[in-house]
Coordinates of C-alpha atoms in Angstrom, one line a residue:
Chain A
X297 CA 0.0 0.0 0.0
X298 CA 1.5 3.0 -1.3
X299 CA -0.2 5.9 0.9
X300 CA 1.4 6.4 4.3
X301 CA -2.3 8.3 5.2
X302 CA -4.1 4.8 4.1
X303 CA -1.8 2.4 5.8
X304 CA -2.0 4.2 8.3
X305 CA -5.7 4.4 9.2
X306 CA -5.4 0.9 8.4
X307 CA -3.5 -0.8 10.8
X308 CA -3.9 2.1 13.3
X309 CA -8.1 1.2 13.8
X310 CA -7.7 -1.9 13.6
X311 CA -9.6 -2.7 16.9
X312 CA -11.9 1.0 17.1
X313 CA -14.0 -0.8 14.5
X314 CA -13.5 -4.0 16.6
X315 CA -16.7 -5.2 18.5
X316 CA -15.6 -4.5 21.7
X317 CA -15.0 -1.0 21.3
X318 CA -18.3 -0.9 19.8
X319 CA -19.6 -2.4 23.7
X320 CA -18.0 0.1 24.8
X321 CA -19.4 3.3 22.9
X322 CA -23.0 2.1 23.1
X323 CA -23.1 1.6 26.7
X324 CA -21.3 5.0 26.9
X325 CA -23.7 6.5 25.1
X326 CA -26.3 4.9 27.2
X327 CA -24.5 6.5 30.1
X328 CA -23.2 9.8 29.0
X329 CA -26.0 10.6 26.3
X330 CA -25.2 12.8 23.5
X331 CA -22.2 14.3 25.5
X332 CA -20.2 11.0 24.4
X333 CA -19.3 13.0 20.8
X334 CA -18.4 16.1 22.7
X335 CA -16.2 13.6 25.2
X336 CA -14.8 11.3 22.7
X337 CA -13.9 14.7 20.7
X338 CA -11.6 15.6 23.7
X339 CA -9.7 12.3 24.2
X340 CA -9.0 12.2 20.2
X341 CA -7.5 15.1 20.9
X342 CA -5.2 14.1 24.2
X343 CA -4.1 11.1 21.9
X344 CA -3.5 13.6 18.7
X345 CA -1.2 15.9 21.4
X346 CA 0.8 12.3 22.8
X347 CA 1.2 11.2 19.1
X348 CA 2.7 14.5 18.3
X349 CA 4.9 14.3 21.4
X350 CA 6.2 11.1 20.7
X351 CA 6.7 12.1 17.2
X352 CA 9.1 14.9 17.7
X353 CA 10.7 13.7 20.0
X354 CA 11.5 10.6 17.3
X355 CA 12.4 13.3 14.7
X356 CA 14.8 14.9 17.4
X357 CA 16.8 11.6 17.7
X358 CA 18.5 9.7 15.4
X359 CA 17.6 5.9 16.4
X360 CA 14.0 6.7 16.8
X361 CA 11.9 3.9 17.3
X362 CA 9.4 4.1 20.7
X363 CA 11.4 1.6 22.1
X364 CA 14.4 3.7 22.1
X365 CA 12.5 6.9 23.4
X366 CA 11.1 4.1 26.4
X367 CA 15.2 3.4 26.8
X368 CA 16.6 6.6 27.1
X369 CA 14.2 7.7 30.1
X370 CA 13.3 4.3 32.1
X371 CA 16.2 1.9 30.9
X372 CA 16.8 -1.0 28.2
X373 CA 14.9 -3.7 30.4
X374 CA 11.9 -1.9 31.8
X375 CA 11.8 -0.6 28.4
X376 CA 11.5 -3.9 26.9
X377 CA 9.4 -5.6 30.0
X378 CA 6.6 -2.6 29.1
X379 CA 6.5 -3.1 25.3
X380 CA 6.5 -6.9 25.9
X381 CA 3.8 -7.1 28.2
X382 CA 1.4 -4.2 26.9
X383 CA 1.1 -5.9 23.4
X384 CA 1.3 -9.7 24.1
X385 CA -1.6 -10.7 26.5
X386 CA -4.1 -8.0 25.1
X387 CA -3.2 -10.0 21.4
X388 CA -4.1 -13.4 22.7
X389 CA -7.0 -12.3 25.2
X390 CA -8.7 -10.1 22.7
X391 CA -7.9 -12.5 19.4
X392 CA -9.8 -15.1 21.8
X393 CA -12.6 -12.6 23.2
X394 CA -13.4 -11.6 19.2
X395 CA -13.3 -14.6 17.5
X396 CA -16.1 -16.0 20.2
X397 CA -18.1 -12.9 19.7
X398 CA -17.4 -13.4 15.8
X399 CA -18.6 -16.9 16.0
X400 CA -21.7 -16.0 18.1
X401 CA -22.5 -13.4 15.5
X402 CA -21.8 -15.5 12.4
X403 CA -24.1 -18.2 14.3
X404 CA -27.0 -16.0 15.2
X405 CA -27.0 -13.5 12.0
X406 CA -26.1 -15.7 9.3
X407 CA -25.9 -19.5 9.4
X408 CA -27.7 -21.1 12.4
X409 CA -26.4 -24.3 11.9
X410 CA -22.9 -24.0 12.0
X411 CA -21.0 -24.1 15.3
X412 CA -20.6 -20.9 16.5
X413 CA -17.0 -22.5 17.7
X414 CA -16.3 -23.9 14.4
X415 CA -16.1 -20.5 12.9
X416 CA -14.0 -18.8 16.0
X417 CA -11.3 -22.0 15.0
X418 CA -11.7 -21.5 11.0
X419 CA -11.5 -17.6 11.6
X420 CA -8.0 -18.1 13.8
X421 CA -6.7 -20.6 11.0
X422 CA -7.6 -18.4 8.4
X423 CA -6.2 -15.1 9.8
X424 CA -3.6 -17.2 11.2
X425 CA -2.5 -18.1 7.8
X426 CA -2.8 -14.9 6.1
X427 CA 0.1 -13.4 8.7
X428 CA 2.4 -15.6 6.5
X429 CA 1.3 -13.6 2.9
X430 CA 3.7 -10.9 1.8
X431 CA 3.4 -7.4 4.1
X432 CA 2.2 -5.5 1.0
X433 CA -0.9 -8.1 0.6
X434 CA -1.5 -8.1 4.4
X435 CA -1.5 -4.6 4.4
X436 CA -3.9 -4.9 2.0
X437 CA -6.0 -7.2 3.4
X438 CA -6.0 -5.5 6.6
X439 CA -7.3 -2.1 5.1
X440 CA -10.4 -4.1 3.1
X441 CA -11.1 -5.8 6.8
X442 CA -10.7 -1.9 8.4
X443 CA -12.9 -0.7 5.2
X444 CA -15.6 -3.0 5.4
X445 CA -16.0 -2.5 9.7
X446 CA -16.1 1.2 9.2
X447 CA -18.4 1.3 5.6
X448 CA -21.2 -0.9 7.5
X449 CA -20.9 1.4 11.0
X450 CA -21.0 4.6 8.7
X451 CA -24.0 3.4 6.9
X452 CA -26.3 2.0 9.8
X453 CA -25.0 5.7 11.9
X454 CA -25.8 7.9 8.7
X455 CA -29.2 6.4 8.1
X456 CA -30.0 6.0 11.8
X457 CA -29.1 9.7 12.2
X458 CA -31.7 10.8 9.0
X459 CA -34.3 8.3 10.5
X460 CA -34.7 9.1 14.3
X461 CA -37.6 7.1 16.1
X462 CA -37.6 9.2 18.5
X463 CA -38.1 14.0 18.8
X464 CA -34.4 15.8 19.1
X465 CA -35.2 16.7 22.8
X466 CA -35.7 13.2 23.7
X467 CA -32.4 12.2 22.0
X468 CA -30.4 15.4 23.6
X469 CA -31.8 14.2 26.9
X470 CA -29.4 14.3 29.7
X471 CA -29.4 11.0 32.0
X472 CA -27.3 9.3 35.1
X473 CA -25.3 9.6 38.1
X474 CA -21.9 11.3 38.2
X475 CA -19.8 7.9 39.3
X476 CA -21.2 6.2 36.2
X477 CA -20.6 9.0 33.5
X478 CA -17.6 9.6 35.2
X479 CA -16.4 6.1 34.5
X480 CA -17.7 5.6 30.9
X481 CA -16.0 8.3 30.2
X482 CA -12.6 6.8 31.1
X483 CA -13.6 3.8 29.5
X484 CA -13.8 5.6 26.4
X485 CA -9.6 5.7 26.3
X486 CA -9.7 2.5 25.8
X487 CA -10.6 2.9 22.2
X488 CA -8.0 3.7 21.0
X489 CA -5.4 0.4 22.1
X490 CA -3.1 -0.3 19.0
X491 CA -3.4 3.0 17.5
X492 CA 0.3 3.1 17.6
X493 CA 0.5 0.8 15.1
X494 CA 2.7 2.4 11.9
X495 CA 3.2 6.2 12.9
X496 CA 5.6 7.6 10.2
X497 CA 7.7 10.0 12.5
X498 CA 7.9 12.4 9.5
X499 CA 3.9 12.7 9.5
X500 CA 2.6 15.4 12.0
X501 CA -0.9 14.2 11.7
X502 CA -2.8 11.6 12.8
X503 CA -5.5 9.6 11.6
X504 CA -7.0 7.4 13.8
X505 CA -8.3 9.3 16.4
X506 CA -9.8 12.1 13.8
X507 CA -11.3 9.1 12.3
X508 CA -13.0 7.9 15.3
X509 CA -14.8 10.7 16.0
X510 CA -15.8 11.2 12.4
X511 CA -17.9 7.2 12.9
X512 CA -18.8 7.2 16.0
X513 CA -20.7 10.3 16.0
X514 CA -23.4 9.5 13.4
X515 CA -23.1 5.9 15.4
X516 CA -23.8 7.4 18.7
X517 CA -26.4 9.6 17.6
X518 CA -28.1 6.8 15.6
X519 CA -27.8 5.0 18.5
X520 CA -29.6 7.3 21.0
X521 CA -31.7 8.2 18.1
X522 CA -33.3 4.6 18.3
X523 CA -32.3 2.6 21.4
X524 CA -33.2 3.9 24.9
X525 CA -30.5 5.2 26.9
X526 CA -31.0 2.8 29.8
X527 CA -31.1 -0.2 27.3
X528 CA -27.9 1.0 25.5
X529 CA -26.2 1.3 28.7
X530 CA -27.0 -2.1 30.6
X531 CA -26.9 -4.0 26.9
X532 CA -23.8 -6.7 26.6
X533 CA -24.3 -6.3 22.5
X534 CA -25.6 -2.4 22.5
X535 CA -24.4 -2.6 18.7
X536 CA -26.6 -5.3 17.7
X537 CA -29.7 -3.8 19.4
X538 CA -29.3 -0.4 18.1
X539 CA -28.3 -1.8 14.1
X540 CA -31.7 -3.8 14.6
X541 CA -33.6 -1.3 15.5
X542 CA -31.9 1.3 12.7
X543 CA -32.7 -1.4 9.4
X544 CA -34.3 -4.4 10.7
X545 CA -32.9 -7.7 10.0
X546 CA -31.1 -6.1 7.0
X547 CA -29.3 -3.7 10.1
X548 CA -28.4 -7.0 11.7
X549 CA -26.9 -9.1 8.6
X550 CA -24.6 -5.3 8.1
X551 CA -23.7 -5.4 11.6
X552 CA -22.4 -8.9 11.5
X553 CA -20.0 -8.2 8.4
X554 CA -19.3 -5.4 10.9
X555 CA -18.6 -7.6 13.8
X556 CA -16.8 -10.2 11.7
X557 CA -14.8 -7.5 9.9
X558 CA -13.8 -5.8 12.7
X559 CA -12.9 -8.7 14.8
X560 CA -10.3 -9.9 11.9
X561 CA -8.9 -6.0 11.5
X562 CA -8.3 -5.5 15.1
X563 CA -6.5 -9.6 15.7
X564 CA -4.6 -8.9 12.3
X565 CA -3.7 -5.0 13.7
X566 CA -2.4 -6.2 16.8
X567 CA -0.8 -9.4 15.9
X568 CA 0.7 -6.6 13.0
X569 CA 1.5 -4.7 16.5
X570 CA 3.3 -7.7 17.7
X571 CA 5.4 -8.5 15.2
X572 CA 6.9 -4.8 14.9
X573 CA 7.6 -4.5 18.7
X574 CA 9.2 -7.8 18.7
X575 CA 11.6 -6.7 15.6
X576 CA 12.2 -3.4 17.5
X577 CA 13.2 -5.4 20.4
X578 CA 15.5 -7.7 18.5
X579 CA 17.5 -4.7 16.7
X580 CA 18.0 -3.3 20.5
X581 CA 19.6 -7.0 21.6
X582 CA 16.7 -7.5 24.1
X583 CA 15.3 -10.1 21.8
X584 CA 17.0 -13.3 19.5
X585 CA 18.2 -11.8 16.8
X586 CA 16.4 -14.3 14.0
X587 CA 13.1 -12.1 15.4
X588 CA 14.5 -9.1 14.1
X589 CA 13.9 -10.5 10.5
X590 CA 11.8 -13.7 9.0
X591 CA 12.0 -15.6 11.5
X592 CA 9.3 -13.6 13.5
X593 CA 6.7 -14.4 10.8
X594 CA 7.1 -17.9 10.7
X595 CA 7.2 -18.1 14.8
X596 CA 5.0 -15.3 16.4
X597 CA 1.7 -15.7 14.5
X598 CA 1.7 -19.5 14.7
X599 CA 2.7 -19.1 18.7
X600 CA -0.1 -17.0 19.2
X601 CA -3.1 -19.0 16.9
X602 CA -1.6 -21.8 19.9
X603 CA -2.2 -19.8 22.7
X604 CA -5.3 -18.3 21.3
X605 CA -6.7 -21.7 20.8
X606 CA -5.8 -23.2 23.7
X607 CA -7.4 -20.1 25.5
X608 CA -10.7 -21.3 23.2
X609 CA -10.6 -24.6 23.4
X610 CA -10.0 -24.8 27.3
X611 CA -13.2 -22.5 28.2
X612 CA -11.7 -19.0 28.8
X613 CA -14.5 -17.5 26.6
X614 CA -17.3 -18.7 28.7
X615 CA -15.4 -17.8 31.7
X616 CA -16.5 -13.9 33.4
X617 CA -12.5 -14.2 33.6
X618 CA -11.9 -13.4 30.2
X619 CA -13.4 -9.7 30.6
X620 CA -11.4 -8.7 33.6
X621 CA -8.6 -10.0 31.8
X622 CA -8.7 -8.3 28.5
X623 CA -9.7 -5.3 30.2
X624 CA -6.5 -5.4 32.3
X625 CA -4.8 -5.9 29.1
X626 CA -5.9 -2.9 27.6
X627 CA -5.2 -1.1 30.6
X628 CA -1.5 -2.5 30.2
X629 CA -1.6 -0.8 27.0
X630 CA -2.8 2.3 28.1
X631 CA 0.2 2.6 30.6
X632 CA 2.3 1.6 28.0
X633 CA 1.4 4.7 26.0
X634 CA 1.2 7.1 29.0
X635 CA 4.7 6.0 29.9
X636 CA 6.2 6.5 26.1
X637 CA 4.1 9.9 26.1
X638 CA 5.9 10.9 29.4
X639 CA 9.5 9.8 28.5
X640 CA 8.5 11.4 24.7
X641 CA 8.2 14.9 26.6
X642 CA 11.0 14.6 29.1
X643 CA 13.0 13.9 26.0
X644 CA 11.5 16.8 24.1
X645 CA 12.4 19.2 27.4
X646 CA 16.1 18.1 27.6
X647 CA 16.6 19.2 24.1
X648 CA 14.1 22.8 24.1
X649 CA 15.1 23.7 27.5
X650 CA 11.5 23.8 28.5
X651 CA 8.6 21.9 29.7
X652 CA 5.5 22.2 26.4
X653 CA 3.0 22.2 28.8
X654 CA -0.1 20.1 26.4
X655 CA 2.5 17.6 25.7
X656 CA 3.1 17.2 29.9
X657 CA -0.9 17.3 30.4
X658 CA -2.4 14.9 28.2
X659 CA -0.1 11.8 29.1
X660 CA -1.5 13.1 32.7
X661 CA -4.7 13.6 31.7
X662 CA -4.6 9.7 30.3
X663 CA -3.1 8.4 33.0
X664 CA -6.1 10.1 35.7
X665 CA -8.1 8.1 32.9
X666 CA -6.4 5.0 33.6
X667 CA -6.9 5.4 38.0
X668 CA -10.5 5.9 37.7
X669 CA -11.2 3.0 35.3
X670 CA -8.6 0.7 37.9
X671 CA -10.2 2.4 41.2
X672 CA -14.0 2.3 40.3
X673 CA -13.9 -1.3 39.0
X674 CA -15.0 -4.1 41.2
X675 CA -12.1 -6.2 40.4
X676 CA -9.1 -4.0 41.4
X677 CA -7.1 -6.3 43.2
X678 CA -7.5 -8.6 39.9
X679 CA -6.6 -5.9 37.0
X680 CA -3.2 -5.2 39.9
X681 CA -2.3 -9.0 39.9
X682 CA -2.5 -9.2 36.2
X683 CA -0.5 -6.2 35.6
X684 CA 2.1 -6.3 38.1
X685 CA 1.9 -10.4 36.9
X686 CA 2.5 -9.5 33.5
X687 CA 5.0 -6.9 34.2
X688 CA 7.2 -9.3 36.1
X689 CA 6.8 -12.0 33.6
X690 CA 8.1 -10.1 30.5
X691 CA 11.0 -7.8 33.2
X692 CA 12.1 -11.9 33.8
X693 CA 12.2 -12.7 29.8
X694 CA 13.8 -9.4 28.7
X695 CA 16.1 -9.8 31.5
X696 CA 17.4 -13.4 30.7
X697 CA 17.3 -12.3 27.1
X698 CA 19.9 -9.3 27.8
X699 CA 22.1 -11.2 30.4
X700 CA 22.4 -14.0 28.7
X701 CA 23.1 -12.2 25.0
X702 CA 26.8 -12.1 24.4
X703 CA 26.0 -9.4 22.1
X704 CA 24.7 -6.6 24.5
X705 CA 28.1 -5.8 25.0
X706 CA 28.8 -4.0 21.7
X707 CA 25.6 -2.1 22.4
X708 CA 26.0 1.7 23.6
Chain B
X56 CA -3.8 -34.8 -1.0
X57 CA -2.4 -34.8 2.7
X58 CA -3.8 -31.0 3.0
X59 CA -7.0 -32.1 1.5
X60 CA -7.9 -34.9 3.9
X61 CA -6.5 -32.2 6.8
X62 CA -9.1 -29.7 5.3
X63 CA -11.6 -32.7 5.1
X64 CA -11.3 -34.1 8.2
X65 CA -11.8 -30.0 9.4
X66 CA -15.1 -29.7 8.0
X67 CA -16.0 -33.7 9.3
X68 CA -15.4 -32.1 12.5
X69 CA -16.8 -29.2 12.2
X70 CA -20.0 -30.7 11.1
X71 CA -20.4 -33.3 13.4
X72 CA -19.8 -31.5 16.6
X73 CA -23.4 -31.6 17.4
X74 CA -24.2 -35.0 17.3
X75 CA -21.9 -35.1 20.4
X76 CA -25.0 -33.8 22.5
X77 CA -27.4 -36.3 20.8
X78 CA -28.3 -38.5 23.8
X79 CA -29.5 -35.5 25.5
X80 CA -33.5 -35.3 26.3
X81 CA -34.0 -32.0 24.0
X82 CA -37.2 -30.1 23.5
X83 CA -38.6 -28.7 20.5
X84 CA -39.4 -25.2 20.3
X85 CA -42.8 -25.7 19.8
X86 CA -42.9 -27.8 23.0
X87 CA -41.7 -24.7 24.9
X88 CA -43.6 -22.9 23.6
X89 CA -46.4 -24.5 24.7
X90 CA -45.2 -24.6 28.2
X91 CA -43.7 -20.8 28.6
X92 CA -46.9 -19.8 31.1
X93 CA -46.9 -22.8 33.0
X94 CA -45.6 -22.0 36.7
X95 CA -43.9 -26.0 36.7
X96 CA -41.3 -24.7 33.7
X97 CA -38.0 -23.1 34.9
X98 CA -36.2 -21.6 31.7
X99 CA -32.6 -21.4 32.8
X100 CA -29.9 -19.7 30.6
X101 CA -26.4 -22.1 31.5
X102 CA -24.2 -19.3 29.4
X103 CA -21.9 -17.4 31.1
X104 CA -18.9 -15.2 30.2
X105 CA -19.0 -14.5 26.7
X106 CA -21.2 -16.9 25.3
X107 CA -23.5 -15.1 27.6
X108 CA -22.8 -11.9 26.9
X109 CA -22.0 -11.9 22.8
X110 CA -25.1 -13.8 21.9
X111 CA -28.1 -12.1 20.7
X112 CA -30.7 -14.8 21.9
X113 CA -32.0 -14.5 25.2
X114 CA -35.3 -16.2 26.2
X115 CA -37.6 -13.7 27.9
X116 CA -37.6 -14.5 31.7
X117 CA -35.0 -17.1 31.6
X118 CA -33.0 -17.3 34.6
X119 CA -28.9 -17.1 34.0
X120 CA -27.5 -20.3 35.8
X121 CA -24.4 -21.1 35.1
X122 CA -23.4 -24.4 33.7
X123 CA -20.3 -24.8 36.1
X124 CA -22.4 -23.7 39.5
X125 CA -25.3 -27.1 39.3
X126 CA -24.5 -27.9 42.4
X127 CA -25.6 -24.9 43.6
X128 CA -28.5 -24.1 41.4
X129 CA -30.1 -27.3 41.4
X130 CA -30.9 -27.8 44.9
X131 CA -33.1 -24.9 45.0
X132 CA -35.8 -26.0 42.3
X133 CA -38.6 -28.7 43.6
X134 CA -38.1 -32.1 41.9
X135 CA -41.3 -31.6 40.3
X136 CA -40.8 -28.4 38.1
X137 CA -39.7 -29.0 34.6
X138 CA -36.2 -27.5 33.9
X139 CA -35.2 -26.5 30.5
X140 CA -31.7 -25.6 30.0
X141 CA -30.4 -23.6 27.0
X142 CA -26.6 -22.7 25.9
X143 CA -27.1 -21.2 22.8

């Protein structure tokens, strides 16, 4: 794929359009009302402000990757135990969460009698195998997959949005208690895990989170504009409800392509995400050096469709487990991205002499984000083990790794 | 031909996953129908997690019980009452 802007958007929204992240703007919605646009409007923006952090600060340095920034503030193996373990678990617990939810859908929408299962296993295979195609193919594949997510959501919230069932004032109605809206909206950050994913440091702008708000708005609207707000907000599948309500069973069949599509663009996006950290780790000597090239694709995407499967087969999915766990995940990431933010900006104020103020707030505004969403869930102590868990884990592995390298001695 | 038989024995899989359950006493829809007023018939969802949660078919007034708890669950329905357990 020729166009940086395109590639992009591609892997960069991979798991916006995912089904999950559609959960999570409905019952936001449901919560916060119309005020969701507004809201999500604002985080786009803290994200736009720590992408253009981290991307001057990788234009004021020559080896630029975000692992290096990580390294020059927090060290070589904290640096690697925090890229390990914010991309790794959230891969395998949300490949396994969306190909369930893909299977359900493809179950339920389109073919009753085939196994719900059966298609989560084909879908891994499948995706599995399509890791090994050339990147310029993938990429290509990944962007039809991003494509047909965001077409389907843009034509259920633009026809929703012309359609309303219900008067304006109903749908600008303000609902809810502060400790709800006040978590929804925190919740929201988590839309925007893998957006990392290909950021050309020459680029000042973008995409993804520009994009978001562009969908989700007509989506949220269209949503209000035909679901009640209590319904939206309490529903496990607030995307289904509202696409049924919008176009009937026709609303349904587009929101399963939806589903389907999305689920394969955000586990191709992140396992994308995977591969690139763990070449980035390799060409810093905190990982074997056959990862830095080939040897990555024929290992990583196989090691993962393993995992994943095992994950599957051994009843993770039907376990309320799986959600604390994938939500932990993406909290993982969201530290991840706070902590390169930071580092980006402490980096930037060592070379400019002074402290650019957005750049210092929105990492902190993110990271408030991430407290309230860990301190008003009911399974704190759970989302703590997994992180501090993980964090040990992958701080152990990066740690043998560099000791145990003969190599790290010719590194700076 | 070795990947063929792979992919064939797949779908063979795939396909016959359901007659697994077969020895189980199952209930026609119709036949629940029929019974969806009577006080005697407990409707009890056995999802949970995400099977629970992504699936778009709920029964109205079912009661979520979850497969892994029927220990629990069980002892508090009279001998009597007609149980009907769904999963999906």
């Amino acid at each position: 794929m020729r166009s940086p802007l395109l590639l992009s958007l591609a892997l960069g929204c991979g798991w916006l359009f995912s089904p999950e992240a559609l959960v999570i703007t409905g019952n936001a919605a449901g919560q916060l009302g119309w005020l969701t646009i507004p809201l999500l409007a604002l985080l786009a923006l803290l994200f736009t402000v720590c992408r253009q952090t981290i991307n001057s600060s990788r234009r004021s340095f020559a080896d630029s990757s975000e692992l290096s920034i990580l390294q020059q503030s927090i060290g070589k193996i904290p640096a690697a135990s925090l890229t390990l373990a914010s991309c790794f678990p959230l891969l395998v617990l949300a490949a396994t969460a969306l190909l369930v939810t893909s299977g359900y859908t493809f179950n339920e929408v389109f073919l009753y009698w085939f196994p719900n299962f059966g298609f989560a296993f084909m879908l891994l295979a499948l995706l599995t195998c399509a890791q090994f195609l050339p990147i310029k193919y993938l990429h290509r594949l990944q962007f039809c997959f991003v494509s047909l997510a965001a077409t389907g959501i843009c034509i259920l919230g633009i026809y929703g949005s012309v359609t309303p069932a219900k008067p304006l004032a109903e749908i600008l109605q303000q609902p809810q208690q502060l400790s709800a809206t006040t978590l929804s909206s925190a919740l929201l950050l988590l839309l925007f895990a893998g957006s990392n994913l290909f950021q050309e440091k020459e680029s000042r702008f973008s995409p993804v989170p520009l994009i978001a708000v562009l969908v989700f708005m007509f989506w949220i609207f269209a949503s209000l504009a035909h679901v009640d707000a209590e319904r939206l907000a309490s529903s496990t599948i607030p995307y289904m409800t509202a696409s049924r309500k919008i176009l009937g069973d026709t609303g349904r069949q587009i929101m399963g392509l939806v589903v389907i599509s999305g689920s394969c663009a955000a586990v191709t996006g992140l396992m994308l995400l995977c591969r690139e950290k763990i070449t980035d780790l390799a060409s810093q000597q905190l990982a074997p050096q056959f990862l830095a090239t080939r040897g990555q694709r024929w290992l990583l995407p196989p090691l993962v469709a393993i995992t994943t499967g095992s994950c599957m087969a051994t009843g993770l999915a039907g376990d309320e487990l799986l959600e604390i766990l994938l939500k932990s995940a993406l909290l993982l990431w969201l530290l991840y991205y706070c902590c390169l933010s930071l580092s980006a900006t402490f980096l930037l104020k060592n070379k400019l002499q002074t402290l650019p103020l957005p750049a210092l707030l929105a990492p902190l505004l993110l990271l408030a984000g991430w407290l309230i969403i860990i301190s008003s869930s009911p399974h704190t102590t759970e989302i703590l083990i997994f992180i501090s868990s993980s964090l040990v884990a992958s701080t152990c592995l990066a740690a043998f790794w560099f000791f145990s390298n003969p190599r790290k001695k010719d590194t700076p | 031909m070795k990947r063929i038989l792979l992919l064939l024995s797949f779908f063979l899989f795939v396909g016959t996953t359901p007659l697994i359950a077969g020895n189980v006493p199952t209930m026609s829809k119709e036949e629940l129908k029929a019974q969806l007023d009577s006080k005697q018939t407990v409707i009890l969802d056995v999802r949970s997690g995400r099977d629970w949660t992504s699936s778009e078919f709920k029964i109205k007034g079912a009661i979520r019980a979850p497969g892994n708890k029927i220990a629990e669950w069980s002892k508090t329905y009279a001998k009597d009452q007609t149980l009907v357990l769904y999963c999906a």
